[in-house]
CSV table of C-alpha atoms in Angstrom, one decimal:
chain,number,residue,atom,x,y,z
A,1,UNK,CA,3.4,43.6,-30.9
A,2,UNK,CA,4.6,46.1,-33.2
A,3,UNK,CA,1.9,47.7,-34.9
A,4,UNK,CA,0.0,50.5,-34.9
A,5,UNK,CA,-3.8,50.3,-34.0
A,6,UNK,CA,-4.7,50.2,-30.6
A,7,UNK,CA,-4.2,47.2,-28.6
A,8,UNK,CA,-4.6,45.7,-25.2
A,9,UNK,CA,-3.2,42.2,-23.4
A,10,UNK,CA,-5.4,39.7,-21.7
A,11,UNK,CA,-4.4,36.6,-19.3
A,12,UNK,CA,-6.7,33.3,-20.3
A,13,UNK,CA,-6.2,30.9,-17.8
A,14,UNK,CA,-7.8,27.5,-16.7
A,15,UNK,CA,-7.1,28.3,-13.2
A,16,UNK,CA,-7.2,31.4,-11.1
A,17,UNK,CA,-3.5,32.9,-10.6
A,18,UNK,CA,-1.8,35.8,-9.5
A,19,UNK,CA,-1.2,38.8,-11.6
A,20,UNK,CA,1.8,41.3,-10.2
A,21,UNK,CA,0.2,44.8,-9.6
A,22,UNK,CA,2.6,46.6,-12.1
A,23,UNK,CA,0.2,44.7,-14.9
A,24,UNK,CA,-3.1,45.2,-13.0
A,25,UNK,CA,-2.5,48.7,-13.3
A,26,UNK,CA,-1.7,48.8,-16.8
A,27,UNK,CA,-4.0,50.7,-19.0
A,28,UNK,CA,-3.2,47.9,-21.8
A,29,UNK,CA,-4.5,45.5,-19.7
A,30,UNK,CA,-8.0,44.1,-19.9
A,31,UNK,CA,-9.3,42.3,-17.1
A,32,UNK,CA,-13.0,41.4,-16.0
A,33,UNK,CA,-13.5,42.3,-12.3
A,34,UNK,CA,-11.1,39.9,-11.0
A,35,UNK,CA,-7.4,39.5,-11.5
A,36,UNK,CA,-7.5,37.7,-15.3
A,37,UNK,CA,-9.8,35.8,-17.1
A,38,UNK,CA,-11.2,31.8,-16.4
A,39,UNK,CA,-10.9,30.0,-19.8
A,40,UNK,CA,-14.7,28.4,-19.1
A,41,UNK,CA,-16.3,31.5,-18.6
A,42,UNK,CA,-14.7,33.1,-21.9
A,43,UNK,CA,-15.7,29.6,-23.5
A,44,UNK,CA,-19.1,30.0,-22.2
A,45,UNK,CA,-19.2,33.4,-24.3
A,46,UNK,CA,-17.9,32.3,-27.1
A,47,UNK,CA,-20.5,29.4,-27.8
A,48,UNK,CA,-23.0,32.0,-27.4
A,49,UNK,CA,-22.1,32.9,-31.2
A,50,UNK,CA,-21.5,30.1,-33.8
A,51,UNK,CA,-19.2,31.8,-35.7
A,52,UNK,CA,-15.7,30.1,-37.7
A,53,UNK,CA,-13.4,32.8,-35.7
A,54,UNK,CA,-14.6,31.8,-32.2
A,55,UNK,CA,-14.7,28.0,-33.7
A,56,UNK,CA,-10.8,28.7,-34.9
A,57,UNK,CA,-9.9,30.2,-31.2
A,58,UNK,CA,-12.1,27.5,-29.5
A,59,UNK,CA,-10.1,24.9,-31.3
A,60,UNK,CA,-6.5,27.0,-30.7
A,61,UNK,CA,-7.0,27.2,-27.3
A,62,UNK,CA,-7.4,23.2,-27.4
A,63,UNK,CA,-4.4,23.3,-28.7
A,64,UNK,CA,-2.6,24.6,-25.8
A,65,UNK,CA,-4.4,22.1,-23.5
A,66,UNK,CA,-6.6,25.1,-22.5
A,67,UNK,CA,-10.3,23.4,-21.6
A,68,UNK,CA,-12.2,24.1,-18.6
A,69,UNK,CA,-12.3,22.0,-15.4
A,70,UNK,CA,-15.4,19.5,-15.5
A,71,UNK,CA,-15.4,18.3,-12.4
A,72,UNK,CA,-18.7,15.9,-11.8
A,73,UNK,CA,-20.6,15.8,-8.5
A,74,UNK,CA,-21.3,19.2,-7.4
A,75,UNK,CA,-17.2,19.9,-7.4
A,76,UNK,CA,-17.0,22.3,-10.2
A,77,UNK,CA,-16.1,25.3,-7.8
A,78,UNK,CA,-13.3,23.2,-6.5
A,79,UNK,CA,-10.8,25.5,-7.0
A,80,UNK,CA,-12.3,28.8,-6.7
A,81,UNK,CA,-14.9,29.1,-4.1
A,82,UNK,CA,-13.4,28.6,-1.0
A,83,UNK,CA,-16.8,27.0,0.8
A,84,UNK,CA,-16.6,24.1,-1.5
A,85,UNK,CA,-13.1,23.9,-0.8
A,86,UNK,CA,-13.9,23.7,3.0
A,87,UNK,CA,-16.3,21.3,2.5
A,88,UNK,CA,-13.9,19.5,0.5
A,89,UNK,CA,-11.2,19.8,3.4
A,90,UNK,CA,-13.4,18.2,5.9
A,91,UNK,CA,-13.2,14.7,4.5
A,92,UNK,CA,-9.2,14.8,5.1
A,93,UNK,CA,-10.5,13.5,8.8
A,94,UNK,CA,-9.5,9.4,8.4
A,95,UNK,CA,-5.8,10.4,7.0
A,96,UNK,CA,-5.4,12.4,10.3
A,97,UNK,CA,-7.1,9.1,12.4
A,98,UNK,CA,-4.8,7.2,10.3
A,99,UNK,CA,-1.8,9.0,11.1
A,100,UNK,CA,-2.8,9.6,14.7
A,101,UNK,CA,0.2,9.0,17.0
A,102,UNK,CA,1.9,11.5,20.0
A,103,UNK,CA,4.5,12.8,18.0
A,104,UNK,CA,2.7,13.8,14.3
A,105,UNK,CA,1.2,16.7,13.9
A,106,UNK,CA,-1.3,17.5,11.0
A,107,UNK,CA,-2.0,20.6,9.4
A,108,UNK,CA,-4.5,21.4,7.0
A,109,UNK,CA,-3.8,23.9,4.1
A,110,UNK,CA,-5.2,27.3,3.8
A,111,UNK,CA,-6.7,26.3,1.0
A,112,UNK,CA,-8.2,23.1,2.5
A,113,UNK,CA,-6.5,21.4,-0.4
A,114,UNK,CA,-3.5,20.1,1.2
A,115,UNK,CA,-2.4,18.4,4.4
A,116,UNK,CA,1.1,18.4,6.0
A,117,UNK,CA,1.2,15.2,8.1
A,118,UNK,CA,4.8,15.4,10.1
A,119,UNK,CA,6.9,13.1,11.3
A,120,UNK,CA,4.5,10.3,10.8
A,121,UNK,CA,6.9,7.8,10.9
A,122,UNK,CA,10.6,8.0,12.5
A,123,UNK,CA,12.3,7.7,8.7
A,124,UNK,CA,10.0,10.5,7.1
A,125,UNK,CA,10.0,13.4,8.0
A,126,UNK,CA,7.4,15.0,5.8
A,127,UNK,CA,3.8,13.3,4.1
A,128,UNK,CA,2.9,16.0,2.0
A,129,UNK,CA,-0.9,15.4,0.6
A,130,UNK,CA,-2.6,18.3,-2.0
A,131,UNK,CA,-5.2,18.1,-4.7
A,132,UNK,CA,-4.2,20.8,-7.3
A,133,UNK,CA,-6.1,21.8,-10.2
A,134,UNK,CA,-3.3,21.2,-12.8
A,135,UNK,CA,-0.9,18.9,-13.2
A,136,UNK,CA,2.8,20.6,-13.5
A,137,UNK,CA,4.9,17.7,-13.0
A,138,UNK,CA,3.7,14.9,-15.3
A,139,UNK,CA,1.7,15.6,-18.7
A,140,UNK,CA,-1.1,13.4,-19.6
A,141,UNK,CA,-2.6,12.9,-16.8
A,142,UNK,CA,-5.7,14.8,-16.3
A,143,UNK,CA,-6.2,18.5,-15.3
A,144,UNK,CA,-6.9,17.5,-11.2
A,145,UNK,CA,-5.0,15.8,-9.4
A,146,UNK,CA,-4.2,14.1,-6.0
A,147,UNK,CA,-0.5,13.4,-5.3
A,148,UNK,CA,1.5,12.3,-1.9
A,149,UNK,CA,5.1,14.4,-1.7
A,150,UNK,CA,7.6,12.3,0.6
A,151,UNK,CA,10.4,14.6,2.7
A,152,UNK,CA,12.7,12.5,4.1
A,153,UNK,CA,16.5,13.9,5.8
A,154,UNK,CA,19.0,14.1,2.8
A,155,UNK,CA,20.8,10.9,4.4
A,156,UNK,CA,17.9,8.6,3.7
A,157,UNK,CA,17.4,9.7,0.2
A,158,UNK,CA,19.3,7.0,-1.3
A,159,UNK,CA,16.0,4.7,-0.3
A,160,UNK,CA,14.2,6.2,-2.8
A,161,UNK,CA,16.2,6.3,-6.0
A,162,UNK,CA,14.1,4.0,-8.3
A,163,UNK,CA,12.7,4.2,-11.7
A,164,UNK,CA,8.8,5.8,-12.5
A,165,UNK,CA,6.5,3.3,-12.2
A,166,UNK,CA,2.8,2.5,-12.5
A,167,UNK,CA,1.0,1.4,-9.3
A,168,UNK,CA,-2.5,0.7,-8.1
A,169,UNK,CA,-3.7,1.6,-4.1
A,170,UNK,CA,-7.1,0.4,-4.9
A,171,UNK,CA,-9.4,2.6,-7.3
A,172,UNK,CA,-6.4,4.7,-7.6
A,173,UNK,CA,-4.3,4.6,-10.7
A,174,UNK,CA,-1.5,6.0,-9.1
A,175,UNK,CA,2.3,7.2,-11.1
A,176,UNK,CA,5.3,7.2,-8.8
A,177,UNK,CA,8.1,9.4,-9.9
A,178,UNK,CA,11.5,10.0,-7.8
A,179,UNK,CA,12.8,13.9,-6.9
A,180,UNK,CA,15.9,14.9,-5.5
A,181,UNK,CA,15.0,18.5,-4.5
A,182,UNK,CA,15.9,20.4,-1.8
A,183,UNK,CA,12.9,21.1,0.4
A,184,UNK,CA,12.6,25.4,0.4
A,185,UNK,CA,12.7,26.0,4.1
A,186,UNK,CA,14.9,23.3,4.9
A,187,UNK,CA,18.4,22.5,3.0
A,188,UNK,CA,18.7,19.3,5.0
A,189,UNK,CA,15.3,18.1,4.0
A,190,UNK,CA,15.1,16.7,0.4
A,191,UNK,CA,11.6,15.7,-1.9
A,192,UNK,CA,12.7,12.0,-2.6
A,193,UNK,CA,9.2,10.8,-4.1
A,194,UNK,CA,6.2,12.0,-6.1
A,195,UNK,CA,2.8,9.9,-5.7
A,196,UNK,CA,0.4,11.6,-8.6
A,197,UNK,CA,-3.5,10.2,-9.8
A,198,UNK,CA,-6.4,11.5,-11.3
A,199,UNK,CA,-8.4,13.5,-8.5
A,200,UNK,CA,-11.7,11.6,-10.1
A,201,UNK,CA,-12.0,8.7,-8.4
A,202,UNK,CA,-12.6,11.0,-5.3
A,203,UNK,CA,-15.1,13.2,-6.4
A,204,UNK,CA,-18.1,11.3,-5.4
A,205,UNK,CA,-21.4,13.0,-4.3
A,206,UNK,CA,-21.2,10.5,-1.2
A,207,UNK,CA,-19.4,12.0,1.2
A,208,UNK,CA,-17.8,8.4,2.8
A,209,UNK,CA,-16.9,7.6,-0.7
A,210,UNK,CA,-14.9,11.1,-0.7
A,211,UNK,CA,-13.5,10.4,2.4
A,212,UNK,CA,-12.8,6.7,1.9
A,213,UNK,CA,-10.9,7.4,-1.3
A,214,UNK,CA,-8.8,9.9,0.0
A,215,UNK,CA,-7.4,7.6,3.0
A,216,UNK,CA,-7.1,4.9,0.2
A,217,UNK,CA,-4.7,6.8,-1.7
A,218,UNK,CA,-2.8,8.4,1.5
A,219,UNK,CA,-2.4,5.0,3.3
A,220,UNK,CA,-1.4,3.4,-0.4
A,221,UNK,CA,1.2,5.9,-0.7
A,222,UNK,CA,2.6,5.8,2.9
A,223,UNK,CA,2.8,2.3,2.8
A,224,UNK,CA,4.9,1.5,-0.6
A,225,UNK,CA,7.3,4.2,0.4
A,226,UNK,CA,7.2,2.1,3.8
A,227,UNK,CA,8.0,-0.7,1.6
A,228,UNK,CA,11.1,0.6,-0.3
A,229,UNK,CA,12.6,1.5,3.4
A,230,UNK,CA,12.3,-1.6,4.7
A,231,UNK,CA,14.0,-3.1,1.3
A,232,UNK,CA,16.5,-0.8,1.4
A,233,UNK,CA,17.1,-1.5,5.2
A,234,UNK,CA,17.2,-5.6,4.0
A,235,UNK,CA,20.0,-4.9,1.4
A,236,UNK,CA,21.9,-2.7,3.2
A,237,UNK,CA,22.3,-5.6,6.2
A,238,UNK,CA,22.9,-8.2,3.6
């Protein structure tokens, strides 16, 4: 920005994210007490004065899909208070009964917002379950999401070629798109399938209904990829 008042940068972002030191430190960079700025809270001062600039940015930052999170049911810290995200975490208990067999092994995400089920079946390799805040993959969607990441050895991949489809595992509107990436820490493992739905449906102030609609979207996933093995298995012995 070539000009020559004074000037400083700001990051405006619906989500928290990291910010490299070598800006932190930057005396052009303005920054409330944490790392950048949350998009609700500068919205929050902004409709304290009904004025057409703050209108004109209020309606620019729309533009750029830039609204706050408005998650119902006492979930609107989701994301950034790690209680609630414990408390969130804690209904993740019936996919690990689900999955409950001698050789998988569940793991909970530092964040509380994921679970790494492995080798809960002897085809996959990897059931990779994690709410995010925004949706990267997939635009239209909804700003929160749940989504089910299948790892499978790169010699069963082939399984899972097919074209995006719509599906339904009960309450859950569900979009089911095919990957072929390598997994990051292990070239033999590939991410063959994407399983990705409004987090809505699961943010009940009931806790069973929390808990009941995360299982009914993690077994709905399983079980269809399940399903395109077992064809794949039928046409390959044909």
């Amino acid at each position: 920005m070539l000009w020559g008042r004074p000037r400083r940068l700001a990051l405006i972002s619906t989500v928290p994210m990291i910010v490299s030191q070598e800006v932190l430190q930057n005396p052009n960079y303005l920054r409330p007490s944490a790392s950048h700025y949350l998009w609700r809270d500068v919205r929050g001062m902004l409709k304290q004065k009904d004025h057409r600039l703050t209108r004109d940015f209020d309606d620019y930052m729309r533009s750029l899909s830039m609204h706050p999170l408005e998650l119902p049911n006492g979930w609107e810290t989701l994301f950034d208070n790690k209680e609630t995200a414990t408390r969130f975490g804690e209904h993740f208990r019936g996919i690990r009964e689900f999955f409950n067999k001698p050789e998988t092994t569940c793991t909970r995400n530092p964040s509380h917002l994921g679970l790494q089920v492995s080798k809960p079946a002897p085809w996959l390799h990897l059931f990779y379950l994690i709410i995010e805040p925004v949706d990267q993959t997939s635009s239209g969607i909804g700003q929160a999401t749940i989504s089910a990441r299948i790892y499978v050895l790169a010699k069963e991949a082939s399984a899972f070629r097919i074209p995006e489809m719509e599906l339904n595992f009960g309450r859950h509107c569900v979009r089911a798109q095919a990957r072929d990436k390598f997994a990051s820490w292990n070239r033999d493992l590939r991410l063959v399938l994407e399983y990705t739905s409004p987090l809505a449906p699961v943010l009940s102030d009931d806790a069973m209904t929390v808990s009941n609609a995360l299982l009914e979207f993690a077994r709905g996933a399983f079980e269809h990829a399940q399903t395109l093995v077992s064809e794949s298995k039928t046409l390959g012995s044909a």
